Coordinates of C-alpha atoms in Angstrom, one line a residue:
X497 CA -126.3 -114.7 -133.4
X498 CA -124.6 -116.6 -136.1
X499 CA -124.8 -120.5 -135.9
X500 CA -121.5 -122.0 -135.8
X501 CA -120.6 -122.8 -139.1
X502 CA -120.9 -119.0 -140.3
X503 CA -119.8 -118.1 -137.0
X504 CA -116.5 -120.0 -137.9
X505 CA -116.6 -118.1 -141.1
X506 CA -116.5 -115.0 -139.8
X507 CA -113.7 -115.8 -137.5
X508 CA -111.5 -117.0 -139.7
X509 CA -111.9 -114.1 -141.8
X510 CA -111.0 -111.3 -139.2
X511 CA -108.8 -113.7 -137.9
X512 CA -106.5 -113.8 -141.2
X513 CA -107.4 -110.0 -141.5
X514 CA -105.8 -109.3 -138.1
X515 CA -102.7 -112.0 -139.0
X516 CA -101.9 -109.6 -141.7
X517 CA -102.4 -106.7 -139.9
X518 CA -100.0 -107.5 -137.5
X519 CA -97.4 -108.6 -139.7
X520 CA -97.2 -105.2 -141.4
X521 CA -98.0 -103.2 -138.7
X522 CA -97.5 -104.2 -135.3
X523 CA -94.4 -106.7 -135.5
X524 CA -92.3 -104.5 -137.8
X525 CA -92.3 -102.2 -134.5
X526 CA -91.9 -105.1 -132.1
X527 CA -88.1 -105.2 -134.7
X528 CA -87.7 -101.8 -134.2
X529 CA -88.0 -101.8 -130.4
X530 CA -85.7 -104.8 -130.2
X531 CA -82.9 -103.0 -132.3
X532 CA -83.3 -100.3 -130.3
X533 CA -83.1 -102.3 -126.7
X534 CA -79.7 -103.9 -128.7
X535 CA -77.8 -101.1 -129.5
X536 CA -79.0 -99.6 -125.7
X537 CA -77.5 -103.0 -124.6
X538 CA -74.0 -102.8 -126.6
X539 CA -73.6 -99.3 -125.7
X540 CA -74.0 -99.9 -121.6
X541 CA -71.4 -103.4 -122.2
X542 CA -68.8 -100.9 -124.0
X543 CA -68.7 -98.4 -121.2
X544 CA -68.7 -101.1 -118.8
X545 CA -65.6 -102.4 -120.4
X546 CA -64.1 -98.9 -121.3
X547 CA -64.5 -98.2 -117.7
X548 CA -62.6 -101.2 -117.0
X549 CA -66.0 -102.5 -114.8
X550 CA -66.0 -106.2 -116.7
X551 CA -63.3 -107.5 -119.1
X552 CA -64.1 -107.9 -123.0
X553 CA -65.3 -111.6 -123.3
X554 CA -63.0 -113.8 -125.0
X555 CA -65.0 -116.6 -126.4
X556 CA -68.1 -114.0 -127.8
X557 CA -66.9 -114.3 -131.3
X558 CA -67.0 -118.2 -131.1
X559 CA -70.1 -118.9 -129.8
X560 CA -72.9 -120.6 -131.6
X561 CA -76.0 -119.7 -131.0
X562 CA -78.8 -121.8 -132.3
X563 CA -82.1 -120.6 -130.2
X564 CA -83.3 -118.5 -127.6
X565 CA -82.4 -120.1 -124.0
X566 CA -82.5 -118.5 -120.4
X567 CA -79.3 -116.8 -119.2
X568 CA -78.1 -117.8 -116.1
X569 CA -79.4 -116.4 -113.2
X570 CA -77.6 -118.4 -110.5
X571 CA -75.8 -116.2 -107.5
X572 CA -72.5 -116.0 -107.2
X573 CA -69.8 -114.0 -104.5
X574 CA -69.0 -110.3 -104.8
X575 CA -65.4 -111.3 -105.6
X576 CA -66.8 -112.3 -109.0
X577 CA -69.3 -110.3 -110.3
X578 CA -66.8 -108.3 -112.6
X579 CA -66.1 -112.2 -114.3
X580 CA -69.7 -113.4 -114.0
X581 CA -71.5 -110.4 -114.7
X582 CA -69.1 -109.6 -117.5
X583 CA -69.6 -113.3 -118.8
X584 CA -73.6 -113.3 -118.4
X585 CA -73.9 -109.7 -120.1
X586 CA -71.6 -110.4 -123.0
X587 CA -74.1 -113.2 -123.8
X588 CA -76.9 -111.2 -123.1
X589 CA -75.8 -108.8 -125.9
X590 CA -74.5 -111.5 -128.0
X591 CA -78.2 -113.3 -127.8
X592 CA -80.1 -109.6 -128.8
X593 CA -77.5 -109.3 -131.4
X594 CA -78.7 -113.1 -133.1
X595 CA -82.5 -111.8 -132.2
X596 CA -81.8 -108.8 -134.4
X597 CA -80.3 -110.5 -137.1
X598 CA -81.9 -113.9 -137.7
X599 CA -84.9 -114.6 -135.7
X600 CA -87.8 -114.0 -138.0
X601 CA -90.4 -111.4 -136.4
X602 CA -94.0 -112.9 -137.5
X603 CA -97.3 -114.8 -136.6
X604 CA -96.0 -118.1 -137.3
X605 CA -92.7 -117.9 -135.4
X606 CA -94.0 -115.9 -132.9
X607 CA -96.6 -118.7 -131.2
X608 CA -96.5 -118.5 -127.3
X609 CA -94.1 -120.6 -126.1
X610 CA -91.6 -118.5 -128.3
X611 CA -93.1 -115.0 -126.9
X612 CA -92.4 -116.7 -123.7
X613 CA -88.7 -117.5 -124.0
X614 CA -88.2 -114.2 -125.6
X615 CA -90.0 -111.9 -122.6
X616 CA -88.0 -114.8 -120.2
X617 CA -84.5 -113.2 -121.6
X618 CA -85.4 -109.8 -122.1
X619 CA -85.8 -110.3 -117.8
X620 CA -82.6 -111.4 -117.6
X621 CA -81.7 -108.4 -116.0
X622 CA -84.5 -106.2 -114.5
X623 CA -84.5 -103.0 -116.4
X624 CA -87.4 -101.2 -114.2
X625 CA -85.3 -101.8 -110.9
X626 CA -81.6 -102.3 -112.0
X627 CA -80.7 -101.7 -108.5
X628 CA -77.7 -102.9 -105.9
X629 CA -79.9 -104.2 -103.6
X630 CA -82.1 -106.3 -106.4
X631 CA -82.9 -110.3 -104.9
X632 CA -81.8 -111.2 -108.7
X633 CA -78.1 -112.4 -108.7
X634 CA -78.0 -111.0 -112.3
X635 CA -80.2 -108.0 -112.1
X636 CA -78.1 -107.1 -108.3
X637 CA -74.7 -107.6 -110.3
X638 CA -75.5 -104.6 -113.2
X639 CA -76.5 -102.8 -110.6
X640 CA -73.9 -102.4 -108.6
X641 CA -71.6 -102.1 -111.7
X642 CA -74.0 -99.2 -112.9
X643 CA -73.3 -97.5 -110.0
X644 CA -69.8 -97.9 -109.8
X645 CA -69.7 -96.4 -113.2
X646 CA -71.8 -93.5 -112.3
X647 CA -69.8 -92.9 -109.3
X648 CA -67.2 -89.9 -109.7
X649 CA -67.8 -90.0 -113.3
X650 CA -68.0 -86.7 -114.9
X651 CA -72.3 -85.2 -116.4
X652 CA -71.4 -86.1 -120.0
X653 CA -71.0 -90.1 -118.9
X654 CA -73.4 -90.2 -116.4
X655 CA -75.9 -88.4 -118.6
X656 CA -75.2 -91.1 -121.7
X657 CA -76.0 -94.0 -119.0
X658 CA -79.0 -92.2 -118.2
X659 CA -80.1 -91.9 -121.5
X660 CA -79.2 -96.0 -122.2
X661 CA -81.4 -97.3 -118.9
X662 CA -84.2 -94.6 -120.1
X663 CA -84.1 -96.3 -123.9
X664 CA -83.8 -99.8 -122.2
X665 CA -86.5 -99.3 -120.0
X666 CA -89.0 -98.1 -122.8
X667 CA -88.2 -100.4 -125.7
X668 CA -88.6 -103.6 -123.1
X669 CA -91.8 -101.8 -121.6
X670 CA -93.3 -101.4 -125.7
X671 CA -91.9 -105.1 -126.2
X672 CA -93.8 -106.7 -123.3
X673 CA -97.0 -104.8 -124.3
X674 CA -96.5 -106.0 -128.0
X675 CA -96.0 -109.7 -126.4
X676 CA -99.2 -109.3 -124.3
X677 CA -101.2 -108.5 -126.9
X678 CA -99.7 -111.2 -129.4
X679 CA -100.6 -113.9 -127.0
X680 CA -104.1 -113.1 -126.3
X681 CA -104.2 -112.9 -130.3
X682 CA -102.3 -115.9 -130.3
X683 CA -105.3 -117.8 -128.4
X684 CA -107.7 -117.2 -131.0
X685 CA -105.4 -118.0 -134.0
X686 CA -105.2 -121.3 -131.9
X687 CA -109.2 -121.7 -132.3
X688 CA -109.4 -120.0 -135.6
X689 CA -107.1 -122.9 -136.9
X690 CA -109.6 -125.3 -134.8
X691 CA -112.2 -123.7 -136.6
X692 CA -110.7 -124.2 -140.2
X693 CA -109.1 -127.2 -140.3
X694 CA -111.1 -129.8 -137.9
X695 CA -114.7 -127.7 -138.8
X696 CA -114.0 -128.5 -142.3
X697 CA -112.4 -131.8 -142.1
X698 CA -114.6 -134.6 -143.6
X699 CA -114.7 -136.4 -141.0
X700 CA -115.7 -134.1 -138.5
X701 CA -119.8 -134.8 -137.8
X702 CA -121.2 -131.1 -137.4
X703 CA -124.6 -132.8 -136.6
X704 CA -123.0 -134.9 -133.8
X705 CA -120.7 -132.2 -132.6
X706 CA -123.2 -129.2 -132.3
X707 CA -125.7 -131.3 -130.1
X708 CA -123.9 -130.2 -127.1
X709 CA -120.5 -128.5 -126.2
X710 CA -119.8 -132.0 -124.7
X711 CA -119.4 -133.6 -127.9
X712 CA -118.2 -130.8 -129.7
X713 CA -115.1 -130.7 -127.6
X714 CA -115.0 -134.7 -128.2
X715 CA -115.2 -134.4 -132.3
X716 CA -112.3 -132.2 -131.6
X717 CA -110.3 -133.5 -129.6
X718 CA -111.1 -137.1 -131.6
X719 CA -108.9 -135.3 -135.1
X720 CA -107.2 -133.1 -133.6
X721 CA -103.8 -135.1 -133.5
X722 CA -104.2 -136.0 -137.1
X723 CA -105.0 -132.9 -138.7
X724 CA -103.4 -130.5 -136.3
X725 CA -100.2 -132.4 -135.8
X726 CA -97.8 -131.7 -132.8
X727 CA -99.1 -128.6 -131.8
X728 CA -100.4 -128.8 -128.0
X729 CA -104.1 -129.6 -127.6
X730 CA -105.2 -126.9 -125.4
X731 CA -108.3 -127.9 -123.1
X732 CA -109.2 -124.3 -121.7
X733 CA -109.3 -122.8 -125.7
X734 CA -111.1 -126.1 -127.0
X735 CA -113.4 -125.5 -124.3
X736 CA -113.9 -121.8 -125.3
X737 CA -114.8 -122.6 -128.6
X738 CA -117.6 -125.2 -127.6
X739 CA -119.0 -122.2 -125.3
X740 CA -118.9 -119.4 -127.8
X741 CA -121.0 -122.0 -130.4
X742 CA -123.7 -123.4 -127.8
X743 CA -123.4 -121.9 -124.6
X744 CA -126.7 -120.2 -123.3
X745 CA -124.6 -116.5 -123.8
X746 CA -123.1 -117.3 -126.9
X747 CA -124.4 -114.0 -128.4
X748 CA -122.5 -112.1 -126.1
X749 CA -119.4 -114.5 -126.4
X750 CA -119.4 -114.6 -130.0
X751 CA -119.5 -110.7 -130.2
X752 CA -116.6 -110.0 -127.4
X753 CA -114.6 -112.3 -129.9
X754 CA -115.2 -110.6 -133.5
X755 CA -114.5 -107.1 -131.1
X756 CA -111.3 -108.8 -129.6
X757 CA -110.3 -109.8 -133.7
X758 CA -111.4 -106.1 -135.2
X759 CA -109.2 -104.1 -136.6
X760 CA -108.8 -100.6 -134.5
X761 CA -109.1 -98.0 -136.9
X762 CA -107.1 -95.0 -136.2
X763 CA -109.6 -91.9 -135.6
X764 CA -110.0 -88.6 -137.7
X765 CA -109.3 -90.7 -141.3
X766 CA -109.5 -87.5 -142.7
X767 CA -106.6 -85.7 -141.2
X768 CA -103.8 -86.8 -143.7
X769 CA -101.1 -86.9 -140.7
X770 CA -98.0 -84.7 -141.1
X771 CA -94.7 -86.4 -142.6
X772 CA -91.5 -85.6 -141.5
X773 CA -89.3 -86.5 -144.1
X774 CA -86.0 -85.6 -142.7
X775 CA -87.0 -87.3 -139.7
X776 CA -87.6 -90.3 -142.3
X777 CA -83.9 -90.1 -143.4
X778 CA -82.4 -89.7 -139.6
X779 CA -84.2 -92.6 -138.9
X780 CA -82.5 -94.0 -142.2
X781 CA -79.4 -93.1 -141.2
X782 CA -79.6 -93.9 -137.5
X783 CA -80.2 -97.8 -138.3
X784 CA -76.7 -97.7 -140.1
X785 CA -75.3 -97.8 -136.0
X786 CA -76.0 -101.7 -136.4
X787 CA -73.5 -102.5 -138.3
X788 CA -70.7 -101.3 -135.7
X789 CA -71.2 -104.7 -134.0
X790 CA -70.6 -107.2 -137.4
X791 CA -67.7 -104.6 -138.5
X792 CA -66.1 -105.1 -135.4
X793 CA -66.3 -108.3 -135.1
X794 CA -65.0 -108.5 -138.7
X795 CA -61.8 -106.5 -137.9
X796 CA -61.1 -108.6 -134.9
X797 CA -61.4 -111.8 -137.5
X798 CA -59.4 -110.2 -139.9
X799 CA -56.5 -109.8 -137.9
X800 CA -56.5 -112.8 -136.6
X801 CA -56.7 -114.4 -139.9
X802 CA -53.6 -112.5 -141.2
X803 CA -51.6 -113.3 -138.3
X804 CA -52.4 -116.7 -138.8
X805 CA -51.7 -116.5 -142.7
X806 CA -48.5 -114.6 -142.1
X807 CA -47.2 -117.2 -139.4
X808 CA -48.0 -119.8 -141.9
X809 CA -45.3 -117.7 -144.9
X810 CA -43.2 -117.1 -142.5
X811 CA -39.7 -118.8 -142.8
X812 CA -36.4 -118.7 -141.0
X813 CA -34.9 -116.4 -143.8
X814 CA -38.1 -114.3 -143.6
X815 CA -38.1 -114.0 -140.0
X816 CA -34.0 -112.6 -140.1
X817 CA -35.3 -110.6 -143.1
X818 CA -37.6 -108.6 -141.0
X819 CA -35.2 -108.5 -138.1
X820 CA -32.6 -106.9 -140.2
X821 CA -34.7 -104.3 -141.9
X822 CA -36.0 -103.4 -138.2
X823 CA -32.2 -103.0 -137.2
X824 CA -31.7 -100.6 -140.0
X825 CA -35.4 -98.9 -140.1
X826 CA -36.0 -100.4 -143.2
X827 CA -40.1 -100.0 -143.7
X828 CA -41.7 -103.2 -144.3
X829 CA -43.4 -103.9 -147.7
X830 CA -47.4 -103.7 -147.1
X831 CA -49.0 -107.1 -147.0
X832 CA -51.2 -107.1 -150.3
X833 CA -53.6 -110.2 -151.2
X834 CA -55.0 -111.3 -154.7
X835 CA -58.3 -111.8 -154.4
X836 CA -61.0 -113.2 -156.9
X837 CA -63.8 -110.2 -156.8
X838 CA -67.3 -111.8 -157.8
X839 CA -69.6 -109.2 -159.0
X840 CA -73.4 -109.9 -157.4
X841 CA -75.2 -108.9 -160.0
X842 CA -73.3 -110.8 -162.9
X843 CA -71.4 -113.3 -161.2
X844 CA -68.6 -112.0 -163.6
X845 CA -64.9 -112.7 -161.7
X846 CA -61.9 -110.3 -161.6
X847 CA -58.7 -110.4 -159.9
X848 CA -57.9 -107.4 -157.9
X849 CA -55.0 -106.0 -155.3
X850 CA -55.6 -105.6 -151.8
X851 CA -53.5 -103.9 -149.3
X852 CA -54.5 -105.1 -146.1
X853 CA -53.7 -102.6 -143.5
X854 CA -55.5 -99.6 -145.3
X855 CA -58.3 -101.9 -145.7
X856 CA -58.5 -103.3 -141.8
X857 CA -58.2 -100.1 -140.6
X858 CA -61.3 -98.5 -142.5
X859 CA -63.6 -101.4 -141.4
X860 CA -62.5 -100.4 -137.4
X861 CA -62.6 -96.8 -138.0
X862 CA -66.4 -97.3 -139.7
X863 CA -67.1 -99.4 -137.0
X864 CA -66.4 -96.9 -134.5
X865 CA -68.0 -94.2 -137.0
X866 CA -71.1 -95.6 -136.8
X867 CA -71.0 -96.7 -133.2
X868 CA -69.7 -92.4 -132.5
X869 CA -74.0 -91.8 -132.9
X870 CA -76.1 -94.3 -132.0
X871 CA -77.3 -92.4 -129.0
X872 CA -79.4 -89.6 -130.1
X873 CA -78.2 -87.3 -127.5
X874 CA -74.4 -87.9 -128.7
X875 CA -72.4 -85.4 -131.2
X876 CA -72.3 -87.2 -133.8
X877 CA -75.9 -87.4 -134.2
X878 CA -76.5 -83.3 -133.2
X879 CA -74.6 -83.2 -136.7
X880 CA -76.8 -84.6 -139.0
X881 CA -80.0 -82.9 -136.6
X882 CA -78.0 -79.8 -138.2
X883 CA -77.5 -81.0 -141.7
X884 CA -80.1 -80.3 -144.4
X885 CA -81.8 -83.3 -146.3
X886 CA -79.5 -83.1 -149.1
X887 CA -76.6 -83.5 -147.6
X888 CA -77.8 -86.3 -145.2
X889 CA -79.4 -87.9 -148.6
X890 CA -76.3 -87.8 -150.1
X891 CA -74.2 -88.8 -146.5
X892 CA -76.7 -91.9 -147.0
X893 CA -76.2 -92.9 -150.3
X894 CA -72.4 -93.0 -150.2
X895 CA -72.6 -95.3 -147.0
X896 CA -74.5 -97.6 -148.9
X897 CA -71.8 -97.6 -151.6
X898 CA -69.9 -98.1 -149.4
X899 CA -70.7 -100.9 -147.9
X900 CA -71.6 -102.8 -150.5
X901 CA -67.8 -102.2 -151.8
X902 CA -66.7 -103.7 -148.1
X903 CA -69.1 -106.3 -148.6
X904 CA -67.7 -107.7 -151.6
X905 CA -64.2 -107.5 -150.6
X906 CA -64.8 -109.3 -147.8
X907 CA -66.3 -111.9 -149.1
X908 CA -63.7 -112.5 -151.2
X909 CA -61.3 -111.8 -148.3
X910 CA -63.1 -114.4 -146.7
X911 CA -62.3 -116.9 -149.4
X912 CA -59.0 -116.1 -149.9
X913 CA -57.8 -116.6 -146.0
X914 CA -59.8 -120.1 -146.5
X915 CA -58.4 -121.4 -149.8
X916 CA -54.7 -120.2 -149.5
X917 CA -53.7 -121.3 -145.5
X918 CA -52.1 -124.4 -145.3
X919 CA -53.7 -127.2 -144.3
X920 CA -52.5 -127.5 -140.9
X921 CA -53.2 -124.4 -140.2
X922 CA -56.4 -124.3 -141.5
X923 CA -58.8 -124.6 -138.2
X924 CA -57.4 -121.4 -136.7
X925 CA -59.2 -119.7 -139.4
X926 CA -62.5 -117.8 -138.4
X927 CA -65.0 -117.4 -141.3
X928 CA -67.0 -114.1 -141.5
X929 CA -70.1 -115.7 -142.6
X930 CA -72.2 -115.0 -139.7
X931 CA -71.0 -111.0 -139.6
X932 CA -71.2 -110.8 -143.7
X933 CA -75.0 -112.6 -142.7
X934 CA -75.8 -109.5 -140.3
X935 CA -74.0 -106.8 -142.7
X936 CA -76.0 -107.8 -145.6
X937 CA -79.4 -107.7 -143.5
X938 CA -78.7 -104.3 -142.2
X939 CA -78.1 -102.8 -145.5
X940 CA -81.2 -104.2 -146.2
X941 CA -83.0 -102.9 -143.4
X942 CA -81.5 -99.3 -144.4
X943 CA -82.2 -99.8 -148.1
X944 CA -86.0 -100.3 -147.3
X945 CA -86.0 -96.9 -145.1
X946 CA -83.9 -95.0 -148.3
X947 CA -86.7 -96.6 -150.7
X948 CA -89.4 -95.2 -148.3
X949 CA -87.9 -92.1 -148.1
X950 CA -87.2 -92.2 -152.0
X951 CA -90.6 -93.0 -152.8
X952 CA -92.4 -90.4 -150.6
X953 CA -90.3 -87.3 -152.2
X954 CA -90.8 -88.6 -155.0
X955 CA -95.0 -89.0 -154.9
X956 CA -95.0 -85.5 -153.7
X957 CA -93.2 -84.0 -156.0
X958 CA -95.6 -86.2 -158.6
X959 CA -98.4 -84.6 -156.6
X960 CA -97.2 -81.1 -156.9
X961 CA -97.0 -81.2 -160.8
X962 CA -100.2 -82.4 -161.2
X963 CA -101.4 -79.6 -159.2
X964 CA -102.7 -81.9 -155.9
X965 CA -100.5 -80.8 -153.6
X966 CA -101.9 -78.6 -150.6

């Protein structure tokens, strides 16, 4: 087999080979399976509060969240599992909901210790035996709740929760796979890095180290804090590497590592595999059900910042104002707000009316809108199942427009609330930066499946004219 030098050079070749492949390939689906496991999530804490099983939390919109941490696990008395269960799981979702939105899904963020704090709070609660009698304090609380919900509830409800533990259970089950694989391929990026930046260092002595795996692993471990930095030094991998260069079976080691770093090519290349393109714009349309959590939040904000605003105005003639015009039934005149509109894509500025009301009820009603089908065996989504691809092209498109309208307005809603409440009043104002954060990434995310979608009709019909088409 290959000395070590141009065994390194192999390694590091399918090593990078395989980094890329998983960033387009494998990781994108690891995103996928944890939006799906978060809108499974928010679904199960909104019937638990609908059914009046936990109460809505009341510091979730305040809390900062600046990495992944365990959830508490610790037990706790029956008498509170409605407050401590409703506490832990609001966090829970809260926690998926930041996962979703900011962590970044890659090889470089994704080194083990991360893929081990994520896979510790996706087992915050034990989806494959969410059961009363669980030992986990956590995983025992849901479960007891779930039942209670299920109990005398009527087949449409207990068929929906059905359906969320069943979509829970898979995504976490696909997530942990995706995380066992990524740390085994993890381990060799950890030696392939060995291998490319101490191997090739100047002052590593290749003569010296290859005499024997002895002082191999010493030349190694001698740079390795200099050129690696404050990454871990590993003394099982080190020791790998010395083995797979000099070991007496180092053929078959250095063969069961370039199989471990191949690429598996899919069989039957030839079959061009069918493409469902309406299933393409479902799925297009489906990922528009993550913005019910930012809108919500948003509306919640919004009213909060009027009140606030409003209270501020507000002046003893003002206050007997409105008292008389309520004695006599006189309507109130609709709260309307100046704002200063910045265009994106010119940074031109305009001034434009808002009437609050109107506008703070659309963002709840989209909010529910979009929250009415993110199950796929709900009725809002047998609707577009029924629709043809024009229509739900078109459904699509005007959501987008949409929401890039609301986007803008809120931003400079958001300004507005900040520049014109009086000082003292000032820190009872929430900004929507985190929830405009999240909007704008989802209507990325659906942007890229429209474009996909796009881009496919549009190469067949390319394909057609020039006659290539089967």
């Amino acid at each position: 087999m290959a000395d070590p030098i141009e065994f390194s050079k192999k390694v590091i070749d399918a090593t990078e080979a395989k980094i890329e492949w998983y960033n387009s390939s494998a990781i994108p689906q690891l995103s996928e399976d944890y939006r799906l496991f978060h809108t499974c999530v928010k679904n199960l804490y909104d019937l638990l509060i609908k059914k009046s099983l936990i109460k809505p939390d009341p510091y979730k919109l305040d809390r900062k969240i600046s990495g992944i941490k365990p959830l508490d696990n610790s037990p706790f008395i029956d008498g509170e599992r409605t407050t401590i269960i409703g506490a832990r799981f609001s966090e829970f979702e809260t926690m998926l909901d930041w996962i979703c939105t900011y962590f970044k899904f890659s090889i470089n963020s994704l080194k083990i210790p991360e893929i081990k704090k994520l896979l510790d709070y996706n087992n915050s609660f034990l989806w494959a035996s969410l059961s009363p009698n669980n030992t986990m304090p956590n995983t025992r609380g849901l479960g007891q709740l779930v039942m209670e919900m299920k109990r005398g509830a009527d087949p449409l409800t207990t068929s929906s929760i059905s359906d969320i533990l069943s979509k829970i259970q898979k995504s976490t089950a696909d997530i942990t796979r995706i995380f066992k694989e990524l740390t085994e391929f993890q381990k060799e990026v950890y030696k392939c890095r060995i291998r490319k930046e101490i191997f090739q260092h100047p002052k590593f002595d290749s003569a010296k180290a290859f005499s024997s795996e002895k002082e191999e692993i010493a030349q190694i471990k001698k740079l390795f804090a200099a050129v690696i930095g404050n990454e871990p030094f590993y003394t099982q991998l080190v020791e790998e590497i010395a083995r797979e260069d000099q070991a007496g079976n180092r053929d078959q080691l250095q063969a069961a590592v370039l199989e471990k770093l191949a690429i598996k090519e899919e069989t039957n290349k030839n079959k061009t595999p069918e493409v469902d393109t309406k299933e393409m714009l479902l799925d297009a349309i489906h990922s528009l059900c993550a913005q019910s959590t930012p809108l919500g939040g948003i509306y919640t904000k919004l009213s909060e910042n009027n009140e606030v605003l409003q209270s501020a105005a507000s002046n003893f003639w003002a206050r007997f104002m409105a008292a008389l015009k309520k004695a006599f039934n006189i309507q109130e005149k609709p709260i309307e707000y100046e704002l200063t509109i910045v265009e994106p894509s010119t940074n031109a500025k305009r001034k434009q009316k808002l009437s609050f009301s109107p506008f703070s009820t659309d963002i709840q009603k989209k909010a529910s809108f979009y929250n009415s089908f993110s199950l796929k065996n709900s009725l809002g989504y047998k609707k577009f199942l029924a629709a043809d691809e024009q229509k739900l092209l078109e459904f699509l498109n005007k959501q987008m427009s949409d929401l890039q309208k609301i986007s803008i307005l809120l931003k400079a809603l958001d300004d507005y609330f900040k520049n014109n409440t009086p000082v003292e009043k000032r820190s009872k104002i929430k900004g929507l930066s985190m929830e405009l954060m999240a909007l704008k990434n989802n209507m990325i995310n659906t942007n890229q499946r429209r474009a996909e979608y796009i881009s496919y009709i549009e190469e067949q019909e390319q394909m057609k004219k020039l006659g290539l088409d089967k």
